[in-house]
Amino acid sequence: AKTTDTDIVGPSWASIKASIFVPISAIAVAPGNSDIICVGHNNGDVYMTINGTSVSPTWTQVDTNLPGLPNRYVTRITIDQNDNNKVYVTFGGFSPDNVWVTTNGGTSWTDITGTGLTGLPDLPVRSLVINPTNSNWLYVGTELGVFASEDGGATWGLPHDGPTNTSVDELFWMNSTLVAATHGRGLFKSGAAPVATSTIYLPLVLKNYPPPPSPLVNGNFESGSGVGWSESSTHGWPIVINSGFPSGVT
Protein backbone atom coordinates (compact mmCIF):
# COMPACT_ATOMS: atom_id res chain seq x y z
CA ALA A 1 0.00 0.00 0.00
CA LYS A 2 1.14 3.56 -0.55
CA THR A 3 0.39 6.99 0.79
CA THR A 4 -1.04 9.75 -1.39
CA ASP A 5 1.39 11.57 -3.67
CA THR A 6 2.19 15.17 -2.75
CA ASP A 7 3.96 18.04 -4.47
CA ILE A 8 6.85 17.73 -2.04
CA VAL A 9 7.48 14.02 -1.55
CA GLY A 10 6.62 10.88 -3.43
CA PRO A 11 4.61 7.98 -2.08
CA SER A 12 5.75 5.81 0.77
CA TRP A 13 5.03 2.10 0.78
CA ALA A 14 3.94 -0.31 3.50
CA SER A 15 3.26 -4.04 3.50
CA ILE A 16 -0.41 -5.01 3.90
CA LYS A 17 -0.05 -8.78 3.47
CA ALA A 18 2.50 -11.10 5.01
CA SER A 19 4.54 -13.17 2.59
CA ILE A 20 3.73 -16.85 2.07
CA PHE A 21 7.07 -17.18 0.23
CA VAL A 22 5.33 -17.82 -3.09
CA PRO A 23 5.26 -15.02 -5.69
CA ILE A 24 2.01 -13.12 -6.26
CA SER A 25 0.70 -13.54 -9.81
CA ALA A 26 -2.65 -11.69 -9.74
CA ILE A 27 -4.28 -8.87 -7.75
CA ALA A 28 -7.79 -7.43 -7.98
CA VAL A 29 -9.43 -4.56 -6.10
CA ALA A 30 -13.22 -4.37 -6.11
CA PRO A 31 -14.46 -1.47 -8.26
CA GLY A 32 -15.92 1.14 -5.96
CA ASN A 33 -14.76 -0.58 -2.76
CA SER A 34 -11.02 -0.57 -2.10
CA ASP A 35 -11.49 -2.58 1.10
CA ILE A 36 -12.15 -5.74 -0.93
CA ILE A 37 -8.91 -7.10 -2.36
CA CYS A 38 -8.11 -10.52 -3.82
CA VAL A 39 -4.61 -11.88 -4.31
CA GLY A 40 -3.56 -14.98 -6.27
CA HIS A 41 -0.23 -16.79 -6.16
CA ASN A 42 1.89 -18.90 -8.49
CA ASN A 43 0.88 -22.09 -6.68
CA GLY A 44 -2.89 -21.47 -6.87
CA ASP A 45 -3.37 -19.98 -3.40
CA VAL A 46 -5.99 -17.22 -3.29
CA TYR A 47 -6.46 -14.82 -0.39
CA MET A 48 -9.17 -12.20 0.21
CA THR A 49 -9.61 -9.28 2.58
CA ILE A 50 -12.61 -7.06 3.23
CA ASN A 51 -10.69 -4.38 5.15
CA GLY A 52 -7.89 -3.73 2.71
CA THR A 53 -7.57 -0.03 3.48
CA SER A 54 -6.86 -0.58 7.17
CA VAL A 55 -3.33 -0.39 8.55
CA SER A 56 -3.21 -4.16 8.99
CA PRO A 57 -5.82 -5.92 6.83
CA THR A 58 -7.12 -9.36 7.76
CA TRP A 59 -6.54 -11.96 5.04
CA THR A 60 -8.41 -15.24 4.57
CA GLN A 61 -7.30 -18.09 2.33
CA VAL A 62 -10.29 -19.02 0.15
CA ASP A 63 -8.92 -21.37 -2.52
CA THR A 64 -9.26 -24.37 -0.18
CA ASN A 65 -13.01 -23.84 0.24
CA LEU A 66 -15.14 -26.51 -1.44
CA PRO A 67 -14.66 -27.92 -3.95
CA GLY A 68 -11.17 -26.37 -3.93
CA LEU A 69 -9.39 -24.41 -6.64
CA PRO A 70 -6.62 -25.90 -8.81
CA ASN A 71 -3.06 -25.80 -7.49
CA ARG A 72 -1.82 -23.98 -10.57
CA TYR A 73 -0.62 -20.53 -11.57
CA VAL A 74 -3.35 -17.90 -10.99
CA THR A 75 -3.41 -15.81 -14.15
CA ARG A 76 -6.22 -13.35 -13.41
CA ILE A 77 -8.73 -12.33 -10.72
CA THR A 78 -11.77 -10.26 -11.69
CA ILE A 79 -14.36 -8.82 -9.29
CA ASP A 80 -17.82 -7.99 -10.61
CA GLN A 81 -18.45 -4.25 -10.24
CA ASN A 82 -22.18 -4.90 -9.74
CA ASP A 83 -21.71 -7.61 -7.10
CA ASN A 84 -18.47 -7.65 -5.13
CA ASN A 85 -19.26 -11.12 -3.80
CA LYS A 86 -18.90 -12.48 -7.34
CA VAL A 87 -15.25 -13.11 -8.12
CA TYR A 88 -13.72 -14.91 -11.10
CA VAL A 89 -10.34 -16.65 -10.94
CA THR A 90 -8.54 -18.02 -14.00
CA PHE A 91 -5.62 -20.41 -14.22
CA GLY A 92 -2.79 -21.43 -16.49
CA GLY A 93 -2.09 -24.93 -17.74
CA PHE A 94 -3.53 -27.16 -20.43
CA SER A 95 -6.29 -28.39 -18.12
CA PRO A 96 -10.11 -28.63 -18.27
CA ASP A 97 -10.84 -26.42 -15.25
CA ASN A 98 -9.27 -23.01 -15.79
CA VAL A 99 -12.20 -20.65 -15.01
CA TRP A 100 -13.86 -20.54 -11.59
CA VAL A 101 -16.38 -18.23 -9.92
CA THR A 102 -17.63 -17.59 -6.42
CA THR A 103 -20.93 -15.80 -5.79
CA ASN A 104 -20.53 -15.63 -2.02
CA GLY A 105 -17.19 -13.95 -1.48
CA GLY A 106 -15.09 -17.11 -1.65
CA THR A 107 -17.12 -19.36 0.64
CA SER A 108 -17.59 -21.82 -2.24
CA TRP A 109 -16.49 -22.10 -5.86
CA THR A 110 -17.95 -23.31 -9.16
CA ASP A 111 -16.04 -24.43 -12.24
CA ILE A 112 -17.53 -22.64 -15.26
CA THR A 113 -14.98 -23.78 -17.85
CA GLY A 114 -17.63 -26.05 -19.38
CA THR A 115 -17.26 -29.12 -21.57
CA GLY A 116 -17.87 -30.22 -25.12
CA LEU A 117 -18.91 -27.88 -27.91
CA THR A 118 -20.15 -25.18 -25.50
CA GLY A 119 -17.12 -25.29 -23.20
CA LEU A 120 -13.68 -23.77 -23.31
CA PRO A 121 -10.76 -25.77 -24.71
CA ASP A 122 -8.20 -27.22 -22.31
CA LEU A 123 -5.90 -24.22 -22.63
CA PRO A 124 -4.45 -21.53 -20.34
CA VAL A 125 -6.85 -18.66 -19.70
CA ARG A 126 -4.83 -15.48 -19.37
CA SER A 127 -7.48 -12.80 -18.91
CA LEU A 128 -11.18 -12.38 -18.04
CA VAL A 129 -13.30 -9.25 -18.27
CA ILE A 130 -16.98 -8.55 -17.63
CA ASN A 131 -19.18 -6.49 -19.93
CA PRO A 132 -19.71 -3.18 -18.07
CA THR A 133 -23.41 -3.07 -18.99
CA ASN A 134 -24.30 -6.74 -18.46
CA SER A 135 -22.57 -8.90 -15.86
CA ASN A 136 -23.69 -12.09 -17.60
CA TRP A 137 -21.50 -11.31 -20.62
CA LEU A 138 -17.98 -12.60 -20.04
CA TYR A 139 -14.90 -12.56 -22.27
CA VAL A 140 -11.75 -14.61 -21.76
CA GLY A 141 -8.39 -14.39 -23.48
CA THR A 142 -6.88 -17.82 -24.01
CA GLU A 143 -3.97 -19.49 -25.74
CA LEU A 144 -6.21 -19.80 -28.82
CA GLY A 145 -7.98 -16.43 -28.94
CA VAL A 146 -11.01 -14.78 -27.34
CA PHE A 147 -14.04 -16.73 -26.16
CA ALA A 148 -17.32 -15.18 -24.98
CA SER A 149 -20.28 -16.17 -22.84
CA GLU A 150 -23.68 -14.47 -22.65
CA ASP A 151 -24.98 -16.57 -19.75
CA GLY A 152 -22.46 -16.05 -16.99
CA GLY A 153 -20.18 -18.85 -18.13
CA ALA A 154 -22.78 -21.60 -18.55
CA THR A 155 -21.83 -21.81 -22.23
CA TRP A 156 -18.97 -20.40 -24.28
CA GLY A 157 -18.51 -19.56 -27.93
CA LEU A 158 -15.76 -18.37 -30.22
CA PRO A 159 -16.53 -14.98 -31.83
CA HIS A 160 -15.57 -14.67 -35.49
CA ASP A 161 -14.56 -11.00 -35.41
CA GLY A 162 -11.53 -11.11 -33.14
CA PRO A 163 -8.03 -12.57 -32.95
CA THR A 164 -8.01 -16.34 -33.49
CA ASN A 165 -5.32 -19.00 -33.28
CA THR A 166 -3.13 -16.72 -31.24
CA SER A 167 -2.52 -16.20 -27.55
CA VAL A 168 -4.47 -13.27 -26.06
CA ASP A 169 -2.52 -12.08 -23.06
CA GLU A 170 -4.68 -9.16 -22.00
CA LEU A 171 -8.29 -7.97 -22.33
CA PHE A 172 -9.37 -4.54 -21.15
CA TRP A 173 -12.08 -1.94 -21.71
CA MET A 174 -11.67 1.51 -23.20
CA ASN A 175 -15.10 2.98 -22.45
CA SER A 176 -17.41 0.65 -24.43
CA THR A 177 -14.65 -0.84 -26.59
CA LEU A 178 -13.09 -4.20 -25.75
CA VAL A 179 -9.37 -4.34 -26.56
CA ALA A 180 -7.40 -7.57 -26.90
CA ALA A 181 -3.60 -7.57 -26.68
CA THR A 182 -2.12 -10.62 -28.37
CA HIS A 183 1.25 -12.32 -28.12
CA GLY A 184 3.01 -11.05 -31.22
CA ARG A 185 0.03 -10.20 -33.44
CA GLY A 186 -0.81 -6.73 -32.23
CA LEU A 187 -3.99 -5.24 -30.79
CA PHE A 188 -7.60 -5.91 -31.74
CA LYS A 189 -10.70 -4.01 -30.67
CA SER A 190 -14.43 -4.57 -30.72
CA GLY A 191 -17.42 -2.47 -29.72
CA ALA A 192 -18.67 -5.22 -27.45
CA ALA A 193 -20.43 -3.11 -24.82
CA PRO A 194 -23.68 -1.54 -25.98
CA VAL A 195 -24.17 2.07 -25.02
CA ALA A 196 -27.12 2.61 -22.72
CA THR A 197 -29.86 4.51 -24.52
CA SER A 198 -33.33 5.82 -23.81
CA THR A 199 -36.28 5.04 -26.07
CA ILE A 200 -38.58 7.87 -27.12
CA TYR A 201 -41.98 7.05 -28.59
CA LEU A 202 -43.35 9.41 -31.26
CA PRO A 203 -46.81 9.37 -32.86
CA LEU A 204 -47.21 7.68 -36.24
CA VAL A 205 -47.55 10.11 -39.15
CA LEU A 206 -50.21 9.21 -41.71
CA LYS A 207 -49.14 8.65 -45.30
CA ASN A 208 -50.16 10.81 -48.27
CA TYR A 209 -49.81 14.04 -46.38
CA PRO A 210 -47.17 16.73 -46.71
CA PRO A 211 -44.00 15.70 -44.90
CA PRO A 212 -43.28 17.20 -41.49
CA PRO A 213 -41.02 20.21 -41.24
CA SER A 214 -37.31 19.55 -41.08
CA PRO A 215 -35.59 19.75 -38.75
CA LEU A 216 -38.12 18.92 -36.03
CA VAL A 217 -38.10 21.42 -33.22
CA ASN A 218 -39.92 21.82 -29.95
CA GLY A 219 -43.52 22.79 -30.59
CA ASN A 220 -44.11 20.59 -33.63
CA PHE A 221 -46.63 18.60 -31.60
CA GLU A 222 -49.40 19.93 -29.41
CA SER A 223 -50.45 18.26 -26.22
CA GLY A 224 -53.64 16.22 -26.43
CA SER A 225 -56.11 15.56 -23.65
CA GLY A 226 -55.92 12.03 -22.23
CA VAL A 227 -53.65 10.45 -24.83
CA GLY A 228 -50.98 13.09 -24.73
CA TRP A 229 -51.07 13.88 -28.45
CA SER A 230 -53.28 16.20 -30.43
CA GLU A 231 -55.19 15.34 -33.58
CA SER A 232 -52.71 17.27 -35.71
CA SER A 233 -49.47 19.06 -35.35
CA THR A 234 -49.10 22.80 -35.08
CA HIS A 235 -48.11 22.70 -38.77
CA GLY A 236 -51.34 21.04 -39.83
CA TRP A 237 -50.29 17.50 -40.79
CA PRO A 238 -52.42 14.81 -39.07
CA ILE A 239 -51.15 12.10 -36.78
CA VAL A 240 -52.68 8.87 -35.53
CA ILE A 241 -53.65 9.28 -31.91
CA ASN A 242 -52.18 6.64 -29.59
CA SER A 243 -51.49 4.24 -32.46
CA GLY A 244 -49.08 1.44 -31.62
CA PHE A 245 -47.97 2.92 -28.30
CA PRO A 246 -46.81 0.43 -25.66
CA SER A 247 -49.13 -0.04 -22.71
CA GLY A 248 -48.96 2.87 -20.31
CA VAL A 249 -47.24 5.22 -22.77
CA THR A 250 -49.24 8.29 -23.78
Tab-separated table of N, CA and C in Angstrom, residues 180-249:
chain	number	residue	atom	x	y	z
A	180	ALA	N	-8.138	-6.335	-27.142
A	180	ALA	CA	-7.397	-7.572	-26.902
A	180	ALA	C	-5.946	-7.379	-27.320
A	181	ALA	N	-5.030	-7.635	-26.388
A	181	ALA	CA	-3.599	-7.571	-26.679
A	181	ALA	C	-3.088	-8.995	-26.868
A	182	THR	N	-2.556	-9.271	-28.047
A	182	THR	CA	-2.119	-10.621	-28.372
A	182	THR	C	-0.620	-10.781	-28.155
A	183	HIS	N	-0.172	-12.018	-28.239
A	183	HIS	CA	1.253	-12.317	-28.118
A	183	HIS	C	1.874	-12.324	-29.512
A	184	GLY	N	2.286	-11.148	-29.964
A	184	GLY	CA	3.010	-11.051	-31.217
A	184	GLY	C	2.186	-10.703	-32.442
A	185	ARG	N	0.847	-10.537	-32.277
A	185	ARG	CA	0.028	-10.199	-33.445
A	185	ARG	C	-0.724	-8.891	-33.275
A	186	GLY	N	-0.264	-8.062	-32.358
A	186	GLY	CA	-0.814	-6.728	-32.227
A	186	GLY	C	-2.067	-6.656	-31.375
A	187	LEU	N	-2.785	-5.538	-31.556
A	187	LEU	CA	-3.993	-5.241	-30.790
A	187	LEU	C	-5.227	-5.372	-31.672
A	188	PHE	N	-6.309	-5.861	-31.076
A	188	PHE	CA	-7.603	-5.913	-31.740
A	188	PHE	C	-8.611	-5.207	-30.849
A	189	LYS	N	-9.660	-4.647	-31.464
A	189	LYS	CA	-10.697	-4.006	-30.668
A	189	LYS	C	-12.067	-4.332	-31.232
A	190	SER	N	-13.057	-4.290	-30.340
A	190	SER	CA	-14.429	-4.574	-30.721
A	190	SER	C	-15.364	-3.760	-29.859
A	191	GLY	N	-16.409	-3.205	-30.480
A	191	GLY	CA	-17.417	-2.466	-29.723
A	191	GLY	C	-18.381	-3.429	-29.057
A	192	ALA	N	-17.886	-4.137	-28.039
A	192	ALA	CA	-18.667	-5.224	-27.453
A	192	ALA	C	-19.687	-4.754	-26.436
A	193	ALA	N	-19.511	-3.573	-25.864
A	193	ALA	CA	-20.426	-3.111	-24.822
A	193	ALA	C	-21.413	-2.118	-25.399
A	194	PRO	N	-22.705	-2.470	-25.450
A	194	PRO	CA	-23.682	-1.535	-25.985
A	194	PRO	C	-23.806	-0.302	-25.114
A	195	VAL	N	-24.009	0.824	-25.748
A	195	VAL	CA	-24.174	2.074	-25.023
A	195	VAL	C	-25.610	2.179	-24.534
A	196	ALA	N	-25.784	2.489	-23.269
A	196	ALA	CA	-27.125	2.609	-22.715
A	196	ALA	C	-27.871	3.756	-23.385
A	197	THR	N	-29.072	3.497	-23.823
A	197	THR	CA	-29.860	4.509	-24.515
A	197	THR	C	-31.254	4.572	-23.939
A	198	SER	N	-31.942	5.655	-24.205
A	198	SER	CA	-33.334	5.818	-23.812
A	198	SER	C	-34.202	5.771	-25.054
A	199	THR	N	-35.358	5.139	-24.953
A	199	THR	CA	-36.275	5.037	-26.071
A	199	THR	C	-37.342	6.107	-25.969
A	200	ILE	N	-37.559	6.828	-27.063
A	200	ILE	CA	-38.581	7.873	-27.121
A	200	ILE	C	-39.631	7.444	-28.124
A	201	TYR	N	-40.892	7.440	-27.713
A	201	TYR	CA	-41.984	7.046	-28.592
A	201	TYR	C	-42.626	8.282	-29.198
A	202	LEU	N	-42.716	8.312	-30.543
A	202	LEU	CA	-43.346	9.413	-31.255
A	202	LEU	C	-44.606	8.912	-31.939
A	203	PRO	N	-45.589	9.790	-32.173
A	203	PRO	CA	-46.814	9.372	-32.863
A	203	PRO	C	-46.521	9.002	-34.317
A	204	LEU	N	-47.369	8.149	-34.875
A	204	LEU	CA	-47.205	7.684	-36.240
A	204	LEU	C	-47.836	8.675	-37.207
A	205	VAL	N	-47.058	9.149	-38.164
A	205	VAL	CA	-47.548	10.110	-39.148
A	205	VAL	C	-48.261	9.358	-40.271
A	206	LEU	N	-49.456	9.838	-40.630
A	206	LEU	CA	-50.210	9.207	-41.713
A	206	LEU	C	-49.543	9.452	-43.057
A	207	LYS	N	-49.692	8.507	-43.961
A	207	LYS	CA	-49.143	8.652	-45.298
A	207	LYS	C	-49.995	9.607	-46.139
A	208	ASN	N	-49.443	9.989	-47.293
A	208	ASN	CA	-50.162	10.813	-48.266
A	208	ASN	C	-50.465	12.203	-47.750
A	209	TYR	N	-49.676	12.673	-46.840
A	209	TYR	CA	-49.806	14.043	-46.376
A	209	TYR	C	-48.452	14.719	-46.541
A	210	PRO	N	-48.453	16.026	-46.578
A	210	PRO	CA	-47.173	16.731	-46.707
A	210	PRO	C	-46.216	16.305	-45.599
A	211	PRO	N	-44.955	16.144	-45.912
A	211	PRO	CA	-44.001	15.696	-44.902
A	211	PRO	C	-43.865	16.729	-43.786
A	212	PRO	N	-43.468	16.274	-42.616
A	212	PRO	CA	-43.284	17.202	-41.491
A	212	PRO	C	-42.130	18.142	-41.763
A	213	PRO	N	-42.121	19.250	-41.050
A	213	PRO	CA	-41.023	20.206	-41.243
A	213	PRO	C	-39.702	19.591	-40.813
A	214	SER	N	-38.629	20.054	-41.413
A	214	SER	CA	-37.306	19.550	-41.075
A	214	SER	C	-36.365	20.732	-40.855
A	215	PRO	N	-35.598	20.777	-39.777
A	215	PRO	CA	-35.588	19.747	-38.750
A	215	PRO	C	-36.751	19.917	-37.776
A	216	LEU	N	-37.085	18.832	-37.044
A	216	LEU	CA	-38.123	18.922	-36.030
A	216	LEU	C	-37.620	19.748	-34.860
A	217	VAL	N	-38.465	20.580	-34.347
A	217	VAL	CA	-38.095	21.422	-33.216
A	217	VAL	C	-39.195	21.338	-32.181
A	218	ASN	N	-38.905	21.812	-30.994
A	218	ASN	CA	-39.918	21.825	-29.950
A	218	ASN	C	-41.131	22.620	-30.413
A	219	GLY	N	-42.305	22.096	-30.177
A	219	GLY	CA	-43.521	22.792	-30.590
A	219	GLY	C	-44.158	22.197	-31.819
A	220	ASN	N	-43.510	21.203	-32.453
A	220	ASN	CA	-44.106	20.589	-33.626
A	220	ASN	C	-45.355	19.788	-33.285
A	221	PHE	N	-45.461	19.355	-32.028
A	221	PHE	CA	-46.626	18.599	-31.605
A	221	PHE	C	-47.312	19.329	-30.454
A	222	GLU	N	-48.634	19.346	-30.503
A	222	GLU	CA	-49.397	19.934	-29.414
A	222	GLU	C	-49.812	18.847	-28.438
A	223	SER	N	-50.006	19.222	-27.207
A	223	SER	CA	-50.453	18.257	-26.225
A	223	SER	C	-51.905	17.907	-26.475
A	224	GLY	N	-52.258	16.657	-26.253
A	224	GLY	CA	-53.637	16.215	-26.432
A	224	GLY	C	-54.210	15.725	-25.122
A	225	SER	N	-55.460	15.965	-24.886
A	225	SER	CA	-56.107	15.559	-23.650
A	225	SER	C	-56.185	14.032	-23.576
A	226	GLY	N	-55.784	13.460	-22.470
A	226	GLY	CA	-55.916	12.031	-22.235
A	226	GLY	C	-54.798	11.227	-22.860
A	227	VAL	N	-54.647	11.279	-24.170
A	227	VAL	CA	-53.649	10.454	-24.826
A	227	VAL	C	-52.309	11.148	-24.956
A	228	GLY	N	-52.252	12.390	-24.712
A	228	GLY	CA	-50.982	13.092	-24.733
A	228	GLY	C	-50.587	13.610	-26.094
A	229	TRP	N	-51.398	13.379	-27.134
A	229	TRP	CA	-51.068	13.879	-28.449
A	229	TRP	C	-52.321	14.493	-29.059
A	230	SER	N	-52.135	15.554	-29.800
A	230	SER	CA	-53.277	16.202	-30.425
A	230	SER	C	-53.614	15.525	-31.749
A	231	GLU	N	-54.719	15.944	-32.347
A	231	GLU	CA	-55.187	15.336	-33.583
A	231	GLU	C	-54.308	15.724	-34.765
A	232	SER	N	-53.619	16.842	-34.654
A	232	SER	CA	-52.715	17.269	-35.706
A	232	SER	C	-51.626	18.118	-35.101
A	233	SER	N	-50.567	18.262	-35.856
A	233	SER	CA	-49.468	19.059	-35.355
A	233	SER	C	-49.771	20.539	-35.519
A	234	THR	N	-48.921	21.357	-34.937
A	234	THR	CA	-49.095	22.795	-35.077
A	234	THR	C	-48.912	23.238	-36.514
A	235	HIS	N	-48.317	22.356	-37.359
A	235	HIS	CA	-48.108	22.697	-38.765
A	235	HIS	C	-49.198	22.123	-39.665
A	236	GLY	N	-50.190	21.439	-39.051
A	236	GLY	CA	-51.342	21.036	-39.828
A	236	GLY	C	-51.336	19.634	-40.381
A	237	TRP	N	-50.254	18.847	-40.241
A	237	TRP	CA	-50.288	17.497	-40.788
A	237	TRP	C	-50.769	16.522	-39.723
A	238	PRO	N	-51.764	15.674	-40.069
A	238	PRO	CA	-52.422	14.812	-39.074
A	238	PRO	C	-51.497	13.725	-38.544
A	239	ILE	N	-51.827	13.235	-37.371
A	239	ILE	CA	-51.145	12.097	-36.777
A	239	ILE	C	-52.190	11.109	-36.285
A	240	VAL	N	-51.788	9.873	-36.102
A	240	VAL	CA	-52.677	8.866	-35.533
A	240	VAL	C	-52.555	8.920	-34.025
A	241	ILE	N	-53.675	9.114	-33.359
A	241	ILE	CA	-53.647	9.278	-31.915
A	241	ILE	C	-53.451	7.923	-31.236
A	242	ASN	N	-52.412	7.813	-30.409
A	242	ASN	CA	-52.179	6.639	-29.585
A	242	ASN	C	-52.076	5.350	-30.389
A	243	SER	N	-51.566	5.419	-31.619
A	243	SER	CA	-51.489	4.240	-32.461
A	243	SER	C	-50.183	3.500	-32.240
A	244	GLY	N	-50.266	2.272	-31.788
A	244	GLY	CA	-49.076	1.443	-31.619
A	244	GLY	C	-48.230	1.789	-30.407
A	245	PHE	N	-48.740	2.593	-29.479
A	245	PHE	CA	-47.970	2.922	-28.296
A	245	PHE	C	-47.949	1.720	-27.357
A	246	PRO	N	-46.844	1.469	-26.674
A	246	PRO	CA	-46.809	0.429	-25.657
A	246	PRO	C	-47.769	0.759	-24.531
A	247	SER	N	-48.192	-0.231	-23.808
A	247	SER	CA	-49.127	-0.043	-22.707
A	247	SER	C	-48.577	0.932	-21.696
A	248	GLY	N	-49.358	1.899	-21.312
A	248	GLY	CA	-48.956	2.865	-20.312
A	248	GLY	C	-48.233	4.071	-20.863
A	249	VAL	N	-47.910	4.073	-22.168
A	249	VAL	CA	-47.237	5.222	-22.769
A	249	VAL	C	-48.258	6.082	-23.466
